[in-house]
Amino acid sequence: MDLDVFVTTHRIEWDRLDHLLHRGRGLTGAEADELVALYQRTATHLSLIQSSAPDPLLTARLTQLVARARSTVTGTRRGSWRDAARFLTAGFPAAVYRSRHWWIPTAVLSVLLAAVMGWWIGTHPEVQSAIAAPEDLRSLTRPGGEYETYYSSHPAASFAAQVWTNNAQAAAMCLVLGAFLCIPVIWILFVNVLNLAVGIGLMSSAGRLDTFLGLVLPHGLLELTAVFVAAGTGLRLGWTVIDPGPLSRRSALAQQGRAAIGMAIGLALVLFVSGVIEGFVTPSGLPTWARITIGIAAELAFLAYVYILGGRAARAGDTGDLEAVERSAELPSAA
């Protein structure tokens, strides 16, 4: 493409668009229609220049012009309670539902790995001795030991807040670091699985696996599900770097990244519920069956939320991404 000829041909349109933008709200109906048409043509011109004859100064000018025009055409939009309600009833559950092919296998493989590693630790005394000295292991696993007193070692409210903060950070790291080819996500997930396996192995070797599960399951079902959702979404984001599909890599990453940020907010709310259960229900004096029932009810409620509300929203076309008017304009690709 001859850039000089291209600029000479279209400069009048760009100048006209700039003039209309300076006019602001004093446009007639015909001029407003003209502004929209010029905005669309200028966006196409910018795409052609970027792909065929990139010129830094011209690209910068047209980028600024297109951004100003888009702001004028779409207007400004303020968030509202309606947006929050839409996010909670459609956007977030739809994003979780659409990523189920990633987080469900992640959950299944992680639980199986934790079970196998827990069995290996529990049946091999030499592995246990490599973890800690015998007296330390006894202080961990004995009745009234550290595994039991951990959940009541601090006031319930502060303990719940601490647990929520730590888990929310771990989930956010899985979502954000997924873009680095999945490797950090796999490491974070492995650390969580290893901690669970060590508890299973040590308590089973002491003949107290039922006690351990009675302490972990009330909050752990929902907590681990949230971690698996975050890890699965992070892995999906990392795979997008490798295989963006029909979209350009930048567009695919932007779409998945925006959905991941929304999921981080939604999962923080899910983990808040889990933290409340861990702070107030797990160390409570309720019978074990009652505490586990509460945990199962919370888990089933979350899955119903994802599969009923999320499935309905996903089938209606919701991806968990921002609405079109909230996203940056995507320039058309040159043929």
CSV table of C-alpha atoms in Angstrom, one decimal:
chain,number,residue,atom,x,y,z
A,1,MET,CA,0.0,0.0,0.0
A,2,ASP,CA,1.3,3.5,-0.9
A,3,LEU,CA,0.9,5.3,2.3
A,4,ASP,CA,1.2,8.8,0.8
A,5,VAL,CA,-1.6,8.1,-1.6
A,6,PHE,CA,-3.7,6.6,1.1
A,7,VAL,CA,-3.3,9.6,3.4
A,8,THR,CA,-4.0,12.0,0.6
A,9,THR,CA,-7.2,10.1,-0.3
A,10,HIS,CA,-8.6,9.9,3.2
A,11,ARG,CA,-7.2,13.0,5.0
A,12,ILE,CA,-10.4,15.0,4.2
A,13,GLU,CA,-12.5,12.3,6.0
A,14,TRP,CA,-10.3,12.3,9.1
A,15,ASP,CA,-10.3,16.1,9.3
A,16,ARG,CA,-14.0,16.1,8.9
A,17,LEU,CA,-14.4,13.6,11.7
A,18,ASP,CA,-12.1,15.7,13.9
A,19,HIS,CA,-14.2,18.7,13.2
A,20,LEU,CA,-17.5,17.0,14.1
A,21,LEU,CA,-15.9,15.7,17.3
A,22,HIS,CA,-15.0,19.3,18.3
A,23,ARG,CA,-18.6,20.3,17.6
A,24,GLY,CA,-19.7,18.0,20.4
A,25,ARG,CA,-23.4,18.1,21.2
A,26,GLY,CA,-24.3,20.7,18.6
A,27,LEU,CA,-24.7,18.2,15.8
A,28,THR,CA,-27.7,17.9,13.6
A,29,GLY,CA,-29.2,14.5,13.0
A,30,ALA,CA,-27.5,14.2,9.6
A,31,GLU,CA,-24.2,15.2,11.1
A,32,ALA,CA,-24.5,12.6,13.9
A,33,ASP,CA,-25.1,9.9,11.2
A,34,GLU,CA,-22.1,11.2,9.3
A,35,LEU,CA,-20.0,11.1,12.5
A,36,VAL,CA,-20.9,7.4,13.0
A,37,ALA,CA,-20.1,6.5,9.4
A,38,LEU,CA,-16.7,8.4,9.5
A,39,TYR,CA,-15.9,6.7,12.8
A,40,GLN,CA,-16.4,3.2,11.3
A,41,ARG,CA,-14.4,4.1,8.1
A,42,THR,CA,-11.6,5.6,10.2
A,43,ALA,CA,-11.4,2.5,12.4
A,44,THR,CA,-11.0,0.4,9.2
A,45,HIS,CA,-8.4,2.8,7.9
A,46,LEU,CA,-6.4,2.4,11.1
A,47,SER,CA,-6.6,-1.4,10.8
A,48,LEU,CA,-5.3,-1.3,7.3
A,49,ILE,CA,-2.4,1.0,8.2
A,50,GLN,CA,-1.4,-1.1,11.2
A,51,SER,CA,-1.4,-4.3,9.1
A,52,SER,CA,0.0,-3.0,5.8
A,53,ALA,CA,2.1,0.1,6.3
A,54,PRO,CA,2.6,0.9,10.0
A,55,ASP,CA,3.6,4.5,10.6
A,56,PRO,CA,3.9,5.5,14.3
A,57,LEU,CA,2.8,9.1,14.0
A,58,LEU,CA,-0.2,8.4,11.7
A,59,THR,CA,-1.2,5.4,13.8
A,60,ALA,CA,-1.0,7.4,17.0
A,61,ARG,CA,-3.2,10.2,15.4
A,62,LEU,CA,-5.8,7.8,14.1
A,63,THR,CA,-5.9,5.7,17.3
A,64,GLN,CA,-6.6,8.9,19.3
A,65,LEU,CA,-9.3,9.9,16.7
A,66,VAL,CA,-11.0,6.6,16.8
A,67,ALA,CA,-11.0,6.5,20.6
A,68,ARG,CA,-12.5,10.0,20.8
A,69,ALA,CA,-15.1,9.0,18.2
A,70,ARG,CA,-16.0,5.8,20.0
A,71,SER,CA,-16.5,7.7,23.3
A,72,THR,CA,-18.8,10.2,21.5
A,73,VAL,CA,-20.8,7.5,19.7
A,74,THR,CA,-21.3,5.1,22.6
A,75,GLY,CA,-21.3,7.7,25.3
A,76,THR,CA,-20.3,7.2,28.9
A,77,ARG,CA,-21.9,4.5,31.1
A,78,ARG,CA,-22.0,4.3,34.8
A,79,GLY,CA,-22.2,1.1,36.8
A,80,SER,CA,-25.4,0.4,38.7
A,81,TRP,CA,-27.0,-2.1,41.0
A,82,ARG,CA,-28.6,-3.6,37.9
A,83,ASP,CA,-25.1,-4.3,36.5
A,84,ALA,CA,-24.1,-6.1,39.8
A,85,ALA,CA,-27.3,-8.1,39.7
A,86,ARG,CA,-26.7,-9.1,36.1
A,87,PHE,CA,-23.1,-10.1,36.9
A,88,LEU,CA,-24.3,-12.3,39.8
A,89,THR,CA,-27.2,-13.9,38.1
A,90,ALA,CA,-25.8,-14.3,34.6
A,91,GLY,CA,-22.2,-13.1,33.9
A,92,PHE,CA,-20.3,-14.9,36.6
A,93,PRO,CA,-22.3,-18.2,36.6
A,94,ALA,CA,-22.2,-18.3,32.8
A,95,ALA,CA,-18.4,-17.9,32.8
A,96,VAL,CA,-18.0,-20.7,35.3
A,97,TYR,CA,-20.4,-22.9,33.3
A,98,ARG,CA,-18.6,-22.3,30.0
A,99,SER,CA,-15.3,-23.2,31.6
A,100,ARG,CA,-16.6,-26.4,33.1
A,101,HIS,CA,-14.7,-28.5,30.6
A,102,TRP,CA,-11.5,-27.2,32.2
A,103,TRP,CA,-12.2,-27.1,35.9
A,104,ILE,CA,-14.1,-30.4,36.2
A,105,PRO,CA,-11.2,-32.5,34.8
A,106,THR,CA,-8.9,-30.3,37.0
A,107,ALA,CA,-11.0,-31.2,40.1
A,108,VAL,CA,-11.2,-34.9,39.3
A,109,LEU,CA,-7.4,-35.3,38.6
A,110,SER,CA,-6.5,-33.2,41.7
A,111,VAL,CA,-8.7,-35.2,44.0
A,112,LEU,CA,-7.4,-38.5,42.6
A,113,LEU,CA,-3.8,-37.2,43.0
A,114,ALA,CA,-4.5,-36.1,46.6
A,115,ALA,CA,-6.0,-39.6,47.4
A,116,VAL,CA,-3.0,-41.5,45.8
A,117,MET,CA,-0.4,-39.2,47.5
A,118,GLY,CA,-2.3,-39.4,50.8
A,119,TRP,CA,-2.3,-43.2,50.6
A,120,TRP,CA,1.4,-43.3,49.8
A,121,ILE,CA,2.2,-41.0,52.7
A,122,GLY,CA,0.0,-42.9,55.1
A,123,THR,CA,1.4,-46.4,54.2
A,124,HIS,CA,5.1,-45.4,54.1
A,125,PRO,CA,6.6,-44.5,57.5
A,126,GLU,CA,9.8,-43.4,55.9
A,127,VAL,CA,7.9,-40.8,54.0
A,128,GLN,CA,6.3,-39.6,57.2
A,129,SER,CA,9.6,-39.3,58.9
A,130,ALA,CA,10.9,-37.2,56.0
A,131,ILE,CA,8.0,-34.8,56.6
A,132,ALA,CA,8.6,-34.2,60.4
A,133,ALA,CA,10.0,-35.8,63.4
A,134,PRO,CA,7.9,-38.5,65.2
A,135,GLU,CA,7.1,-36.3,68.2
A,136,ASP,CA,6.0,-33.5,65.8
A,137,LEU,CA,3.8,-35.9,63.9
A,138,ARG,CA,2.2,-37.0,67.2
A,139,SER,CA,1.5,-33.4,68.2
A,140,LEU,CA,-0.2,-32.9,64.8
A,141,THR,CA,-2.4,-36.0,64.7
A,142,ARG,CA,-3.2,-36.8,68.4
A,143,PRO,CA,-6.7,-36.0,69.8
A,144,GLY,CA,-6.7,-32.3,70.5
A,145,GLY,CA,-3.6,-31.9,68.4
A,146,GLU,CA,-2.7,-29.2,65.9
A,147,TYR,CA,-4.9,-30.5,63.1
A,148,GLU,CA,-8.0,-30.1,65.4
A,149,THR,CA,-7.1,-27.0,67.2
A,150,TYR,CA,-6.1,-25.1,64.0
A,151,TYR,CA,-9.7,-24.2,63.3
A,152,SER,CA,-10.3,-22.8,66.8
A,153,SER,CA,-6.9,-21.2,67.3
A,154,HIS,CA,-8.2,-17.7,66.6
A,155,PRO,CA,-11.5,-15.9,67.1
A,156,ALA,CA,-14.0,-17.0,64.5
A,157,ALA,CA,-14.4,-13.7,62.7
A,158,SER,CA,-10.7,-13.0,62.4
A,159,PHE,CA,-9.9,-16.6,61.4
A,160,ALA,CA,-12.6,-16.5,58.7
A,161,ALA,CA,-11.3,-13.2,57.4
A,162,GLN,CA,-7.7,-14.5,57.2
A,163,VAL,CA,-8.8,-17.7,55.5
A,164,TRP,CA,-10.9,-15.8,53.0
A,165,THR,CA,-8.0,-13.4,52.2
A,166,ASN,CA,-5.5,-16.3,51.7
A,167,ASN,CA,-7.8,-18.3,49.5
A,168,ALA,CA,-8.9,-15.3,47.4
A,169,GLN,CA,-5.3,-14.4,46.7
A,170,ALA,CA,-4.6,-18.0,45.6
A,171,ALA,CA,-7.6,-18.0,43.3
A,172,ALA,CA,-6.7,-14.7,41.9
A,173,MET,CA,-3.1,-15.8,41.2
A,174,CYS,CA,-4.4,-18.9,39.4
A,175,LEU,CA,-6.5,-16.6,37.2
A,176,VAL,CA,-4.0,-14.0,36.5
A,177,LEU,CA,-0.9,-16.2,36.1
A,178,GLY,CA,-2.6,-18.5,33.7
A,179,ALA,CA,-1.4,-16.4,30.8
A,180,PHE,CA,2.2,-17.6,31.6
A,181,LEU,CA,1.6,-20.9,29.7
A,182,CYS,CA,-0.2,-22.5,32.6
A,183,ILE,CA,3.0,-23.3,34.6
A,184,PRO,CA,2.4,-21.1,37.7
A,185,VAL,CA,-1.2,-22.4,37.9
A,186,ILE,CA,0.0,-26.0,37.9
A,187,TRP,CA,2.4,-25.2,40.7
A,188,ILE,CA,-0.2,-23.4,42.9
A,189,LEU,CA,-2.6,-26.3,42.3
A,190,PHE,CA,0.1,-28.9,43.2
A,191,VAL,CA,0.9,-27.1,46.5
A,192,ASN,CA,-2.8,-27.2,47.5
A,193,VAL,CA,-3.1,-30.9,46.5
A,194,LEU,CA,0.1,-31.7,48.4
A,195,ASN,CA,-1.1,-30.0,51.6
A,196,LEU,CA,-4.4,-31.9,51.4
A,197,ALA,CA,-2.5,-35.2,50.8
A,198,VAL,CA,-0.2,-34.7,53.7
A,199,GLY,CA,-3.2,-34.2,56.1
A,200,ILE,CA,-4.9,-37.3,54.6
A,201,GLY,CA,-1.8,-39.4,54.9
A,202,LEU,CA,-0.8,-38.4,58.4
A,203,MET,CA,-4.2,-38.6,59.9
A,204,SER,CA,-5.0,-42.0,58.3
A,205,SER,CA,-1.7,-43.4,59.6
A,206,ALA,CA,-2.8,-42.4,63.1
A,207,GLY,CA,-6.2,-44.0,62.5
A,208,ARG,CA,-8.0,-40.6,62.6
A,209,LEU,CA,-8.9,-40.0,59.0
A,210,ASP,CA,-12.6,-39.7,59.9
A,211,THR,CA,-11.8,-36.9,62.2
A,212,PHE,CA,-9.7,-35.1,59.6
A,213,LEU,CA,-12.5,-35.4,56.9
A,214,GLY,CA,-15.0,-34.2,59.5
A,215,LEU,CA,-13.0,-31.1,59.9
A,216,VAL,CA,-12.1,-30.5,56.2
A,217,LEU,CA,-15.3,-31.4,54.4
A,218,PRO,CA,-17.7,-28.7,55.8
A,219,HIS,CA,-15.7,-25.9,54.3
A,220,GLY,CA,-13.4,-27.8,52.0
A,221,LEU,CA,-15.9,-28.9,49.4
A,222,LEU,CA,-16.8,-25.3,48.4
A,223,GLU,CA,-13.3,-24.0,49.0
A,224,LEU,CA,-11.6,-26.6,46.8
A,225,THR,CA,-14.3,-26.2,44.1
A,226,ALA,CA,-13.5,-22.5,43.9
A,227,VAL,CA,-9.8,-23.2,43.7
A,228,PHE,CA,-10.4,-25.8,41.0
A,229,VAL,CA,-12.6,-23.3,39.0
A,230,ALA,CA,-9.8,-20.7,39.3
A,231,ALA,CA,-7.1,-23.2,38.3
A,232,GLY,CA,-9.2,-24.5,35.4
A,233,THR,CA,-9.9,-21.0,34.1
A,234,GLY,CA,-6.2,-20.1,34.5
A,235,LEU,CA,-5.3,-23.2,32.5
A,236,ARG,CA,-7.8,-22.2,29.8
A,237,LEU,CA,-6.3,-18.7,29.7
A,238,GLY,CA,-2.8,-20.2,29.3
A,239,TRP,CA,-4.0,-22.5,26.5
A,240,THR,CA,-5.5,-19.4,24.7
A,241,VAL,CA,-1.9,-18.1,24.4
A,242,ILE,CA,-1.0,-21.4,22.6
A,243,ASP,CA,-4.1,-21.8,20.6
A,244,PRO,CA,-6.3,-18.7,20.3
A,245,GLY,CA,-8.7,-20.3,17.9
A,246,PRO,CA,-10.4,-18.3,15.2
A,247,LEU,CA,-9.7,-15.0,16.9
A,248,SER,CA,-6.4,-13.2,16.9
A,249,ARG,CA,-4.2,-14.0,19.9
A,250,ARG,CA,-4.7,-10.5,21.3
A,251,SER,CA,-8.5,-10.5,20.9
A,252,ALA,CA,-8.8,-14.0,22.4
A,253,LEU,CA,-6.6,-13.1,25.4
A,254,ALA,CA,-8.5,-9.9,25.9
A,255,GLN,CA,-11.8,-11.8,25.9
A,256,GLN,CA,-10.7,-14.6,28.2
A,257,GLY,CA,-8.8,-12.1,30.4
A,258,ARG,CA,-11.8,-9.9,31.0
A,259,ALA,CA,-13.9,-13.0,31.9
A,260,ALA,CA,-11.2,-14.2,34.2
A,261,ILE,CA,-11.2,-10.8,36.1
A,262,GLY,CA,-14.9,-11.1,36.5
A,263,MET,CA,-14.5,-14.7,37.8
A,264,ALA,CA,-11.9,-13.5,40.3
A,265,ILE,CA,-14.6,-11.2,41.8
A,266,GLY,CA,-17.2,-13.9,41.8
A,267,LEU,CA,-14.9,-16.5,43.3
A,268,ALA,CA,-14.0,-14.1,46.0
A,269,LEU,CA,-17.6,-14.1,47.1
A,270,VAL,CA,-17.8,-17.9,46.9
A,271,LEU,CA,-14.6,-18.1,49.1
A,272,PHE,CA,-16.1,-15.6,51.5
A,273,VAL,CA,-19.0,-18.1,52.1
A,274,SER,CA,-16.4,-20.9,52.5
A,275,GLY,CA,-14.4,-18.8,54.9
A,276,VAL,CA,-17.5,-18.1,57.0
A,277,ILE,CA,-18.2,-21.9,57.2
A,278,GLU,CA,-14.5,-22.5,58.1
A,279,GLY,CA,-14.5,-19.9,60.8
A,280,PHE,CA,-17.9,-20.5,62.4
A,281,VAL,CA,-19.1,-24.0,61.4
A,282,THR,CA,-16.0,-26.2,61.2
A,283,PRO,CA,-14.8,-25.5,64.8
A,284,SER,CA,-18.4,-25.4,66.2
A,285,GLY,CA,-19.8,-27.9,68.7
A,286,LEU,CA,-22.2,-29.2,66.1
A,287,PRO,CA,-22.1,-33.0,65.4
A,288,THR,CA,-19.9,-34.1,62.6
A,289,TRP,CA,-22.8,-35.1,60.4
A,290,ALA,CA,-24.4,-31.7,60.8
A,291,ARG,CA,-21.2,-29.9,59.9
A,292,ILE,CA,-20.7,-32.1,56.8
A,293,THR,CA,-24.3,-31.6,55.8
A,294,ILE,CA,-23.9,-27.8,55.8
A,295,GLY,CA,-20.8,-28.2,53.6
A,296,ILE,CA,-22.6,-30.5,51.2
A,297,ALA,CA,-25.6,-28.1,51.1
A,298,ALA,CA,-23.3,-25.2,50.3
A,299,GLU,CA,-21.5,-27.2,47.5
A,300,LEU,CA,-24.8,-28.3,46.0
A,301,ALA,CA,-26.2,-24.8,46.1
A,302,PHE,CA,-23.1,-23.5,44.2
A,303,LEU,CA,-23.3,-26.3,41.6
A,304,ALA,CA,-27.0,-25.6,41.1
A,305,TYR,CA,-26.3,-21.9,40.8
A,306,VAL,CA,-23.7,-22.6,38.1
A,307,TYR,CA,-25.7,-25.2,36.1
A,308,ILE,CA,-29.1,-23.6,36.3
A,309,LEU,CA,-28.5,-19.9,36.2
A,310,GLY,CA,-25.1,-20.2,34.4
A,311,GLY,CA,-26.3,-22.8,31.9
A,312,ARG,CA,-29.3,-20.7,31.1
A,313,ALA,CA,-27.2,-17.5,30.6
A,314,ALA,CA,-24.6,-19.4,28.6
A,315,ARG,CA,-27.2,-20.8,26.2
A,316,ALA,CA,-28.6,-17.2,25.8
A,317,GLY,CA,-25.1,-16.2,24.6
A,318,ASP,CA,-23.6,-14.7,27.8
A,319,THR,CA,-19.8,-15.4,28.0
A,320,GLY,CA,-19.0,-13.6,31.2
A,321,ASP,CA,-17.3,-10.9,29.2
A,322,LEU,CA,-18.1,-7.3,29.5
A,323,GLU,CA,-21.0,-6.0,27.5
A,324,ALA,CA,-20.2,-4.6,24.1
A,325,VAL,CA,-20.6,-1.0,25.1
A,326,GLU,CA,-18.1,-1.5,28.0
A,327,ARG,CA,-15.3,-3.1,25.9
A,328,SER,CA,-12.7,-1.3,23.9
A,329,ALA,CA,-13.5,-1.2,20.2
A,330,GLU,CA,-12.0,-4.1,18.3
A,331,LEU,CA,-10.7,-3.0,14.9
A,332,PRO,CA,-11.7,-5.1,11.9
A,333,SER,CA,-8.9,-7.3,10.6
A,334,ALA,CA,-7.6,-6.6,7.1
A,335,ALA,CA,-8.1,-9.2,4.5
